[in-house]
Short mmCIF file of C-alpha atoms in Angstrom, two decimals:
data_model
loop_
_atom_site.label_atom_id
_atom_site.label_comp_id
_atom_site.label_asym_id
_atom_site.label_seq_id
_atom_site.Cartn_x
_atom_site.Cartn_y
_atom_site.Cartn_z
CA MET A 1 0.00 0.00 0.00
CA THR A 2 1.61 3.23 -1.21
CA ILE A 3 0.30 6.46 0.35
CA THR A 4 0.79 9.84 -1.32
CA ARG A 5 -0.04 12.90 0.75
CA GLU A 6 -1.12 16.29 -0.58
CA ALA A 7 0.26 19.57 0.76
CA PRO A 8 -1.11 20.29 4.27
CA LEU A 9 -4.00 22.71 4.71
CA ARG A 10 -4.26 25.70 7.00
CA THR A 11 -6.49 24.80 9.91
CA SER A 12 -7.43 26.68 13.09
CA LEU A 13 -9.68 23.99 14.58
CA LYS A 14 -9.00 23.24 18.24
CA PRO A 15 -9.59 19.94 20.09
CA SER A 16 -13.18 19.83 21.28
CA ASP A 17 -15.63 17.66 23.18
CA HIS A 18 -18.51 18.96 21.04
CA PRO A 19 -20.57 15.88 20.07
CA TYR A 20 -20.20 16.67 16.36
CA LEU A 21 -16.52 17.62 16.47
CA SER A 22 -15.27 14.54 18.32
CA GLY A 23 -15.55 10.75 18.36
CA PRO A 24 -16.95 9.43 15.06
CA TRP A 25 -17.44 13.03 13.92
CA SER A 26 -13.78 13.97 14.44
CA PRO A 27 -12.63 15.88 11.33
CA VAL A 28 -9.70 14.67 9.24
CA HIS A 29 -7.52 17.27 7.54
CA GLU A 30 -5.02 15.26 5.53
CA GLU A 31 -5.68 14.53 1.86
CA VAL A 32 -4.15 11.29 0.62
CA THR A 33 -4.08 8.86 -2.29
CA VAL A 34 -3.64 5.11 -1.75
CA ASP A 35 -2.91 2.95 -4.78
CA GLU A 36 -4.27 -0.29 -3.29
CA LEU A 37 -6.08 -0.88 -0.02
CA GLU A 38 -5.18 -3.84 2.16
CA VAL A 39 -8.05 -6.31 2.35
CA ILE A 40 -8.43 -7.39 5.98
CA GLU A 41 -11.51 -9.60 5.73
CA GLY A 42 -12.95 -11.74 2.94
CA ALA A 43 -12.36 -10.72 -0.67
CA ILE A 44 -13.61 -7.81 -2.75
CA PRO A 45 -16.05 -9.33 -5.27
CA GLU A 46 -14.86 -9.42 -8.88
CA ASP A 47 -18.28 -8.33 -10.13
CA ILE A 48 -18.08 -4.80 -8.67
CA ASP A 49 -16.52 -2.31 -11.07
CA GLY A 50 -16.99 1.35 -10.25
CA ILE A 51 -16.46 4.26 -7.90
CA TYR A 52 -17.98 4.90 -4.47
CA LEU A 53 -18.10 8.60 -3.47
CA ARG A 54 -19.17 9.90 -0.08
CA ASN A 55 -19.57 13.55 0.96
CA THR A 56 -18.56 14.61 4.47
CA GLU A 57 -19.21 17.51 6.85
CA ASN A 58 -15.58 18.09 7.80
CA PRO A 59 -14.81 21.50 9.38
CA VAL A 60 -11.35 22.99 8.89
CA HIS A 61 -11.56 26.10 11.09
CA GLN A 62 -12.67 26.95 14.61
CA PRO A 63 -16.39 27.88 14.54
CA LEU A 64 -17.24 31.53 15.14
CA GLY A 65 -20.26 30.54 17.25
CA ARG A 66 -22.25 27.41 17.96
CA HIS A 67 -21.33 24.50 15.72
CA HIS A 68 -24.00 22.47 13.90
CA PRO A 69 -23.04 19.14 12.29
CA PHE A 70 -24.07 20.47 8.87
CA ASP A 71 -21.66 23.45 9.03
CA GLY A 72 -18.62 21.44 7.98
CA ASP A 73 -16.50 21.87 4.87
CA ALA A 74 -17.11 19.31 2.13
CA MET A 75 -14.63 16.47 1.91
CA ILE A 76 -15.18 13.73 -0.68
CA HIS A 77 -13.95 10.24 0.19
CA GLN A 78 -13.62 7.99 -2.85
CA VAL A 79 -12.89 4.32 -3.48
CA SER A 80 -12.38 2.95 -6.98
CA ILE A 81 -13.05 -0.79 -7.24
CA SER A 82 -12.02 -3.01 -10.15
CA GLY A 83 -10.64 -6.54 -10.51
CA SER A 84 -11.15 -7.32 -6.81
CA LYS A 85 -8.88 -4.42 -5.85
CA ALA A 86 -9.64 -1.00 -4.42
CA SER A 87 -7.80 2.33 -4.37
CA TYR A 88 -8.65 5.32 -2.16
CA ARG A 89 -8.36 9.09 -2.15
CA ASN A 90 -9.97 11.99 -0.32
CA ARG A 91 -10.10 15.68 -1.22
CA PHE A 92 -11.80 18.82 0.05
CA VAL A 93 -14.25 20.53 -2.30
CA ARG A 94 -12.59 23.79 -3.28
CA THR A 95 -15.57 26.16 -3.04
CA HIS A 96 -15.01 29.92 -3.13
CA CYS A 97 -15.72 30.03 0.60
CA PHE A 98 -13.25 27.23 1.35
CA GLU A 99 -10.52 29.03 -0.61
CA ALA A 100 -11.27 32.37 1.09
CA GLU A 101 -10.90 30.78 4.54
CA GLN A 102 -7.68 29.06 3.49
CA ILE A 103 -6.26 32.48 2.61
CA ALA A 104 -7.49 33.99 5.89
CA GLY A 105 -6.46 30.99 7.97
CA ARG A 106 -9.69 31.13 9.98
CA ALA A 107 -13.48 30.98 9.72
CA LEU A 108 -15.18 33.88 7.94
CA TRP A 109 -18.80 32.68 8.16
CA GLY A 110 -21.08 31.67 10.99
CA GLY A 111 -23.07 28.44 11.10
CA LEU A 112 -26.63 27.19 10.98
CA MET A 113 -27.20 27.83 14.70
CA ASP A 114 -25.71 31.34 14.66
CA PRO A 115 -27.66 34.59 14.17
CA PRO A 116 -27.74 35.88 10.56
CA GLY A 117 -24.78 38.05 9.75
CA THR A 118 -22.35 36.18 11.99
CA GLY A 119 -18.96 36.45 10.34
CA GLU A 120 -17.23 38.84 8.00
CA ARG A 121 -18.63 37.84 4.61
CA PRO A 122 -22.09 37.86 3.02
CA GLY A 123 -23.52 34.38 2.95
CA PHE A 124 -25.27 32.13 0.50
CA GLY A 125 -28.22 29.81 0.64
CA ALA A 126 -31.91 29.82 1.45
CA HIS A 127 -31.19 30.30 5.18
CA GLY A 128 -29.16 33.45 4.58
CA GLY A 129 -25.68 34.26 5.84
CA LEU A 130 -24.28 30.74 5.51
CA LYS A 131 -21.08 29.52 3.96
CA ASP A 132 -21.56 27.67 0.67
CA THR A 133 -19.80 24.41 1.47
CA GLY A 134 -21.17 21.89 -1.04
CA SER A 135 -21.11 19.43 1.85
CA THR A 136 -24.49 17.68 1.64
CA ASP A 137 -24.91 15.58 -1.48
CA ILE A 138 -22.83 13.98 -4.24
CA VAL A 139 -24.07 12.70 -7.62
CA VAL A 140 -22.37 12.02 -10.95
CA HIS A 141 -23.75 13.63 -14.11
CA ALA A 142 -22.25 14.00 -17.58
CA GLY A 143 -19.02 12.43 -16.35
CA ARG A 144 -18.57 14.90 -13.49
CA ALA A 145 -19.20 14.57 -9.77
CA LEU A 146 -21.42 17.33 -8.37
CA ALA A 147 -21.24 18.30 -4.69
CA THR A 148 -24.23 20.32 -3.53
CA PHE A 149 -25.42 22.08 -0.36
CA TYR A 150 -28.94 21.62 0.98
CA GLN A 151 -29.30 25.38 1.57
CA CYS A 152 -28.92 26.07 -2.16
CA GLY A 153 -25.37 27.12 -2.98
CA GLU A 154 -23.47 26.42 -6.18
CA ALA A 155 -23.05 22.96 -7.68
CA TRP A 156 -19.33 22.19 -7.36
CA GLN A 157 -17.74 19.92 -9.95
CA LEU A 158 -14.97 17.35 -9.48
CA ASP A 159 -13.45 14.68 -11.65
CA PRO A 160 -14.97 11.51 -10.12
CA VAL A 161 -11.80 9.50 -10.80
CA THR A 162 -9.08 11.89 -9.65
CA LEU A 163 -11.21 14.28 -7.50
CA GLU A 164 -9.51 17.17 -9.32
CA PRO A 165 -11.57 20.35 -8.72
CA LEU A 166 -13.38 21.56 -11.85
CA GLY A 167 -15.03 24.71 -10.46
CA LYS A 168 -18.70 25.52 -10.14
CA ALA A 169 -21.17 24.20 -12.68
CA PRO A 170 -21.66 26.89 -15.34
CA TRP A 171 -25.38 26.13 -15.57
CA GLY A 172 -26.09 26.95 -11.91
CA PRO A 173 -28.83 29.63 -11.63
CA LEU A 174 -28.76 32.74 -9.44
CA ASP A 175 -30.81 31.11 -6.65
CA GLY A 176 -28.41 28.17 -6.52
CA VAL A 177 -28.96 24.43 -6.55
CA SER A 178 -30.37 22.40 -3.67
CA ALA A 179 -28.93 19.07 -2.67
CA HIS A 180 -30.55 15.97 -4.19
CA PRO A 181 -30.71 16.63 -7.91
CA LYS A 182 -31.78 13.49 -9.75
CA VAL A 183 -30.10 11.86 -12.78
CA ASP A 184 -31.94 9.84 -15.43
CA GLU A 185 -29.21 7.65 -16.93
CA ALA A 186 -31.48 6.69 -19.86
CA THR A 187 -31.71 10.27 -21.15
CA GLY A 188 -28.61 11.68 -19.48
CA GLU A 189 -30.69 14.48 -17.95
CA LEU A 190 -30.26 15.95 -14.47
CA MET A 191 -33.30 17.44 -12.72
CA PHE A 192 -32.83 19.91 -9.86
CA PHE A 193 -34.66 22.47 -7.74
CA ASN A 194 -33.84 25.42 -5.53
CA TYR A 195 -35.72 27.43 -2.92
CA SER A 196 -35.38 30.91 -1.43
CA LYS A 197 -36.98 33.58 0.75
CA HIS A 198 -38.28 35.63 -2.19
CA ALA A 199 -41.12 34.97 -4.62
CA PRO A 200 -41.80 32.62 -6.35
CA TYR A 201 -39.86 30.75 -3.58
CA MET A 202 -38.92 27.72 -5.71
CA HIS A 203 -37.55 26.97 -9.17
CA TYR A 204 -37.11 23.73 -11.09
CA GLY A 205 -34.63 22.98 -13.88
CA VAL A 206 -33.30 20.37 -16.29
CA VAL A 207 -29.68 20.00 -17.44
CA ASP A 208 -29.02 17.84 -20.49
CA ARG A 209 -26.32 15.20 -20.99
CA ALA A 210 -23.98 17.80 -22.45
CA GLY A 211 -24.15 19.84 -19.24
CA LYS A 212 -26.39 22.58 -20.67
CA LEU A 213 -29.33 24.13 -18.82
CA VAL A 214 -32.25 23.38 -21.15
CA HIS A 215 -35.22 24.13 -18.91
CA TYR A 216 -35.77 26.40 -15.90
CA THR A 217 -39.13 27.48 -14.53
CA PRO A 218 -40.66 29.00 -11.38
CA ILE A 219 -42.71 26.83 -9.02
CA PRO A 220 -44.89 29.42 -7.23
CA LEU A 221 -45.43 28.71 -3.52
CA PRO A 222 -47.44 30.60 -0.85
CA GLY A 223 -44.22 31.65 0.91
CA PRO A 224 -40.74 30.52 1.92
CA ARG A 225 -40.50 26.76 2.35
CA LEU A 226 -37.86 24.20 3.34
CA PRO A 227 -37.97 21.31 0.83
CA HIS A 228 -35.05 18.90 1.01
CA ASP A 229 -35.42 16.33 -1.76
CA MET A 230 -37.25 15.65 -5.03
CA ALA A 231 -38.16 12.57 -7.05
CA ILE A 232 -38.53 11.74 -10.74
CA THR A 233 -40.55 9.36 -12.90
CA LYS A 234 -40.33 8.77 -16.64
CA ASN A 235 -42.63 11.73 -17.37
CA PHE A 236 -42.81 13.77 -14.16
CA SER A 237 -40.69 15.48 -11.56
CA ILE A 238 -42.17 15.57 -8.05
CA LEU A 239 -41.60 18.61 -5.80
CA ASN A 240 -43.15 19.33 -2.42
CA ASP A 241 -44.60 22.01 -0.16
CA MET A 242 -44.69 20.74 3.43
CA PRO A 243 -46.12 22.31 6.61
CA LEU A 244 -42.76 22.45 8.44
CA PHE A 245 -41.27 25.80 7.48
CA TRP A 246 -40.08 29.07 8.97
CA ASP A 247 -42.23 30.98 11.45
CA ALA A 248 -43.32 34.03 9.42
CA ASP A 249 -43.40 36.44 12.40
CA LEU A 250 -39.90 35.48 13.50
CA LEU A 251 -38.63 35.59 9.93
CA GLN A 252 -39.61 39.27 9.75
CA ARG A 253 -37.09 39.77 12.58
CA ASP A 254 -34.50 37.77 10.62
CA ILE A 255 -34.84 34.81 12.98
CA HIS A 256 -34.85 31.47 11.18
CA ALA A 257 -36.96 29.13 13.32
CA ALA A 258 -38.89 26.30 11.72
CA ARG A 259 -42.22 25.16 13.14
CA LEU A 260 -45.02 22.82 12.13
CA HIS A 261 -47.99 24.84 10.88
CA GLU A 262 -51.11 23.12 12.19
CA GLY A 263 -53.92 22.58 9.71
CA VAL A 264 -51.65 22.93 6.67
CA PRO A 265 -51.52 19.79 4.50
CA THR A 266 -48.53 18.36 2.69
CA ARG A 267 -48.70 19.25 -1.01
CA PHE A 268 -47.00 17.54 -3.92
CA ALA A 269 -46.35 19.19 -7.28
CA LEU A 270 -46.28 16.81 -10.24
CA ILE A 271 -44.77 18.69 -13.15
CA PRO A 272 -43.98 17.25 -16.58
CA ARG A 273 -40.23 16.95 -16.99
CA ARG A 274 -40.07 20.10 -19.10
CA GLY A 275 -43.35 21.57 -17.91
CA ARG A 276 -44.22 25.06 -16.70
CA ALA A 277 -46.12 26.33 -13.67
CA ASP A 278 -49.46 26.04 -15.51
CA ASP A 279 -48.77 22.33 -16.11
CA ILE A 280 -48.41 21.42 -12.41
CA ARG A 281 -50.86 18.99 -10.85
CA TRP A 282 -51.06 19.59 -7.10
CA PHE A 283 -51.99 16.74 -4.72
CA GLU A 284 -52.68 17.05 -0.98
CA ALA A 285 -51.69 14.52 1.67
CA ALA A 286 -51.37 14.12 5.44
CA PRO A 287 -49.18 16.74 7.16
CA THR A 288 -45.59 15.63 7.66
CA TYR A 289 -42.03 16.39 6.70
CA VAL A 290 -39.89 14.15 4.51
CA LEU A 291 -36.13 14.36 4.21
CA HIS A 292 -35.58 11.70 1.54
CA TRP A 293 -37.47 9.79 -1.12
CA THR A 294 -36.40 6.32 -2.22
CA ASN A 295 -38.16 6.03 -5.59
CA ALA A 296 -41.10 7.14 -7.74
CA TYR A 297 -42.73 5.54 -10.75
CA GLU A 298 -45.86 5.55 -12.89
CA ASP A 299 -48.43 2.78 -12.47
CA GLY A 300 -51.25 3.16 -14.98
CA GLU A 301 -53.27 6.24 -14.01
CA GLU A 302 -51.33 6.61 -10.76
CA VAL A 303 -47.94 8.05 -9.83
CA VAL A 304 -46.33 6.25 -6.88
CA LEU A 305 -43.88 7.92 -4.51
CA GLU A 306 -41.99 6.30 -1.63
CA GLY A 307 -39.97 7.89 1.15
CA TYR A 308 -39.75 8.44 4.91
CA PHE A 309 -42.81 9.96 6.59
CA GLN A 310 -42.02 11.76 9.85
CA ASP A 311 -44.59 11.11 12.55
CA LYS A 312 -43.20 13.96 14.65
CA PRO A 313 -41.58 16.51 12.31
CA MET A 314 -41.30 19.04 15.16
CA PRO A 315 -39.61 16.84 17.77
CA ASP A 316 -39.30 17.48 21.49
CA PRO A 317 -35.87 18.66 22.66
CA LEU A 318 -33.51 15.95 23.89
CA GLU A 319 -33.06 17.32 27.38
CA GLU A 320 -30.15 14.99 28.13
CA ALA A 321 -28.20 16.74 25.36
CA GLY A 322 -28.04 19.99 27.36
CA GLU A 323 -27.25 23.05 25.25
CA TYR A 324 -27.47 20.86 22.13
CA SER A 325 -31.00 19.62 22.96
CA HIS A 326 -32.79 21.14 19.95
CA MET A 327 -29.99 20.39 17.50
CA MET A 328 -29.81 16.77 18.59
CA ALA A 329 -33.57 16.28 18.20
CA TYR A 330 -33.69 17.61 14.64
CA VAL A 331 -30.91 15.25 13.50
CA ASP A 332 -32.19 12.24 15.46
CA GLU A 333 -34.51 9.89 13.58
CA HIS A 334 -35.85 8.53 16.88
CA SER A 335 -37.02 12.05 17.76
CA PHE A 336 -38.75 12.93 14.47
CA GLN A 337 -39.75 9.27 13.95
CA SER A 338 -39.24 8.64 10.24
CA ARG A 339 -40.75 5.50 8.70
CA LEU A 340 -40.97 4.09 5.18
CA HIS A 341 -44.18 5.25 3.51
CA ARG A 342 -45.94 5.20 0.13
CA TRP A 343 -48.08 7.86 -1.57
CA ARG A 344 -50.26 7.17 -4.62
CA PHE A 345 -51.44 10.11 -6.73
CA ASP A 346 -54.45 9.34 -8.93
CA LEU A 347 -54.13 11.38 -12.12
CA ALA A 348 -57.75 10.72 -13.04
CA THR A 349 -59.41 11.78 -9.77
CA GLY A 350 -56.80 14.06 -8.20
CA GLU A 351 -56.92 12.02 -4.99
CA THR A 352 -54.01 10.80 -2.86
CA ARG A 353 -53.82 7.43 -1.12
CA GLU A 354 -51.19 6.66 1.52
CA GLU A 355 -49.87 3.53 3.22
CA ARG A 356 -47.23 2.77 5.81
CA LEU A 357 -44.61 0.30 4.54
CA SER A 358 -42.72 -0.22 7.81
CA ASP A 359 -43.15 0.54 11.49
CA ARG A 360 -39.39 0.62 11.99
CA ILE A 361 -37.64 3.99 12.54
CA CYS A 362 -35.13 4.36 9.69
CA GLU A 363 -34.02 6.70 6.90
CA PHE A 364 -31.32 7.27 4.23
CA GLY A 365 -32.57 4.54 1.93
CA THR A 366 -31.26 3.14 -1.31
CA ILE A 367 -32.69 0.96 -4.06
CA ASN A 368 -31.25 -1.02 -6.96
CA PRO A 369 -30.47 1.86 -9.39
CA ASP A 370 -31.67 -0.26 -12.31
CA TYR A 371 -35.15 0.11 -10.78
CA LEU A 372 -35.13 3.92 -10.58
CA MET A 373 -38.47 5.17 -11.97
CA ARG A 374 -39.72 1.54 -12.06
CA ALA A 375 -41.75 -0.42 -9.54
CA ASN A 376 -39.23 -1.77 -7.05
CA ARG A 377 -39.67 -4.39 -4.36
CA TYR A 378 -36.64 -3.84 -2.11
CA VAL A 379 -35.38 -0.85 -0.12
CA TRP A 380 -32.25 -0.82 2.02
CA SER A 381 -32.48 1.72 4.86
CA THR A 382 -30.06 2.75 7.57
CA THR A 383 -30.86 2.70 11.27
CA THR A 384 -29.35 5.15 13.73
CA ARG A 385 -28.13 5.28 17.29
CA PRO A 386 -30.86 6.96 19.38
CA GLY A 387 -30.07 10.61 20.07
CA TRP A 388 -27.42 10.85 17.37
CA PHE A 389 -26.92 11.25 13.65
CA LEU A 390 -24.89 8.05 13.40
CA PHE A 391 -25.76 5.02 11.27
CA ASP A 392 -25.56 1.84 13.36
CA GLY A 393 -27.10 -0.73 11.02
CA TYR A 394 -29.29 -1.60 8.04
CA VAL A 395 -32.77 -2.84 7.24
CA ARG A 396 -33.67 -4.64 4.01
CA HIS A 397 -37.37 -4.03 3.37
CA ASP A 398 -39.40 -6.32 1.16
CA THR A 399 -42.27 -3.95 0.28
CA LYS A 400 -44.24 -6.81 -1.29
CA THR A 401 -44.33 -9.14 1.73
CA GLY A 402 -43.50 -6.71 4.53
CA GLU A 403 -40.59 -8.92 5.60
CA GLU A 404 -37.55 -7.11 7.04
CA GLN A 405 -33.99 -8.30 7.39
CA VAL A 406 -31.81 -6.43 9.92
CA TYR A 407 -28.09 -6.07 10.50
CA ARG A 408 -26.79 -4.22 13.53
CA LEU A 409 -23.16 -3.11 13.55
CA PRO A 410 -21.03 -3.86 16.63
CA ASP A 411 -21.18 -1.25 19.39
CA GLY A 412 -18.95 1.70 18.58
CA VAL A 413 -18.93 1.01 14.82
CA TYR A 414 -20.83 3.32 12.45
CA ALA A 415 -21.60 3.21 8.74
CA SER A 416 -22.06 5.67 5.90
CA GLU A 417 -24.89 6.02 3.42
CA SER A 418 -24.56 2.85 1.39
CA PRO A 419 -25.58 2.65 -2.28
CA MET A 420 -26.92 -0.64 -3.60
CA VAL A 421 -24.63 -1.83 -6.42
CA PRO A 422 -26.11 -4.50 -8.71
CA ARG A 423 -23.87 -7.46 -9.42
CA LYS A 424 -22.66 -7.69 -13.03
CA ASN A 425 -25.24 -9.79 -14.91
CA ALA A 426 -27.51 -9.71 -11.87
CA SER A 427 -30.35 -12.24 -11.89
CA ALA A 428 -32.68 -10.54 -9.40
CA GLU A 429 -33.49 -7.10 -7.96
CA ASP A 430 -31.59 -7.81 -4.74
CA ASP A 431 -28.64 -9.51 -6.49
CA GLY A 432 -25.84 -7.14 -5.58
CA TYR A 433 -24.02 -5.38 -2.78
CA LEU A 434 -24.15 -2.53 -0.29
CA VAL A 435 -20.93 -0.49 -0.35
CA THR A 436 -20.03 1.66 2.65
CA PHE A 437 -17.36 3.17 4.87
CA LEU A 438 -17.16 2.08 8.51
CA ILE A 439 -15.87 4.15 11.42
CA ASP A 440 -14.66 2.00 14.30
CA GLU A 441 -14.31 3.98 17.51
CA ASN A 442 -13.01 0.88 19.29
CA THR A 443 -9.88 0.70 17.13
CA GLN A 444 -9.82 4.34 15.95
CA SER A 445 -9.84 3.17 12.34
CA SER A 446 -11.99 3.14 9.21
CA GLN A 447 -12.61 0.56 6.52
CA LEU A 448 -14.30 0.07 3.20
CA ALA A 449 -17.00 -2.58 3.75
CA ILE A 450 -19.13 -4.58 1.33
CA LEU A 451 -22.32 -6.47 2.26
CA ASP A 452 -24.39 -8.94 0.27
CA ALA A 453 -27.60 -7.00 -0.46
CA SER A 454 -29.69 -10.20 -0.41
CA ASP A 455 -28.31 -11.27 2.98
CA ILE A 456 -27.35 -8.20 4.99
CA ALA A 457 -27.84 -10.07 8.27
CA ALA A 458 -24.58 -11.90 7.57
CA GLY A 459 -22.64 -8.66 7.90
CA PRO A 460 -19.71 -7.57 5.71
CA ILE A 461 -18.39 -10.10 3.21
CA ALA A 462 -15.28 -7.95 2.68
CA ARG A 463 -13.44 -5.16 4.48
CA ALA A 464 -10.39 -3.15 3.42
CA ALA A 465 -8.42 -0.81 5.68
CA LEU A 466 -8.43 2.93 5.00
CA PRO A 467 -5.24 4.86 5.79
CA HIS A 468 -6.93 7.03 8.45
CA LYS A 469 -10.10 7.26 10.50
CA ILE A 470 -12.60 9.34 8.57
CA SER A 471 -15.37 11.54 9.92
CA SER A 472 -19.01 10.54 9.79
CA GLY A 473 -20.80 12.11 6.86
CA VAL A 474 -23.93 12.48 4.84
CA HIS A 475 -24.76 11.33 1.31
CA ALA A 476 -23.01 8.94 -1.05
CA THR A 477 -23.30 7.56 -4.58
CA PHE A 478 -21.83 4.86 -6.80
CA VAL A 479 -21.03 5.16 -10.50
CA THR A 480 -19.80 2.33 -12.69
CA HIS A 481 -16.68 2.62 -14.77
CA ALA A 482 -18.85 1.62 -17.73
CA GLN A 483 -21.08 4.68 -17.20
CA LEU A 484 -18.07 6.97 -16.95
CA ALA A 485 -16.68 5.47 -20.17
CA ALA A 486 -20.03 6.04 -21.92
CA ASP A 487 -20.04 9.68 -20.78
CA ALA A 488 -16.48 10.12 -22.04
CA ARG A 489 -17.41 8.69 -25.46
CA PHE A 490 -20.44 11.01 -25.66
CA HIS A 491 -18.34 14.09 -24.95
CA ALA A 492 -15.62 12.94 -27.37
CA ARG A 493 -18.18 12.56 -30.19
CA ARG A 494 -19.67 15.92 -29.34
CA SER A 495 -16.25 17.61 -29.40
CA ALA A 496 -15.38 15.97 -32.72
CA ALA A 497 -18.63 17.19 -34.25
#
């Protein structure tokens, strides 16, 4: 195993006992490349061939005020797997804000829990005053990795193979890009949304396979909202307007406090992929908040949407967390009680039907990507340690039978969001793997881990040692080398023409 280290960064972060600056959330500041990871358990399957990318909230500088786990700088951890071998590298996302703080050698922006205007620089995002970190999501589109921020900053591009920074996406609109854009590999299109505190409060756009913005339209809402994710089907994009949003009276005083607005339903906007505001079909449903969808598809005259319904979207403070009581509750699935759920929108009648798919508290789900926009049977969710934003296991849901298979990691070991990767020449929907990073607080180490998606209860079938312990993070994706090669051929033909 050969390790190459990049030039050290400037950091002003001090040792801390803050729950999201220590333990499994301890930041790592070195950037390295490892040519081949040492396999320490089992064997990496030969029928995985692609790249696993995971985004990370990884602060570099001492916070100016109160630190929230989603204030960190974006660090992408990447493993490339081919021929039963794996290489590793990690790099920070070089946003404009990251570079400005590297020059200054200290933090210039406040965080999510700080009053607006904290810091020395004007901020970005729907919240106002925040640093644009690109630290929430990671997808691959048109041969480029895109790191995005859930408060609507720029979309930051990287080479998915080398992690070389490629600057901000030139198609990004003035109101930014939210996390969770969706890619349709069949058409090569990327669908995205943004939201803001000024009318019309939301926009929706489409970027084609060549990386060109080909559609952008307002989605008028009654006021500022806090959507987090979207979904796509073959013909529609699905956006939402949910009753958990900023308190209007406090917002007039520039105080950003979200509350559940009683009596306000959840609304879903079904818009044709390149439709306009007049084309939207609105559907109402039970009040809730949803962080993440798992899939959507068309079923005759119905559009089906699946995701995680929160039974208590405005959770009680976790008193045992002291000064972090509110923060802990809003990042704790056991406080907001998220469960797998299905919505059915009847295009003929305009009615919505709902059903609970699981009583288990879980979130951050994945499906076989070959079943995106198709009726799928299986969902793989993560479970979390109560009171924390830490993944401590997995659930494999069979949405046809209701059967659930569970794997719980050993105490002190935590996972990352784990894409389902179909086996080459897969024979069934669940014929494949879950790919993840593990953080082991018992040994102060991290590993690449691979699980059999059809038998997660057996635990990892392979583990490979990473060169350092990484910090817990947020979203991840997997792209095959075949898809990257197809993107490269498309761009080569386009350049030649």
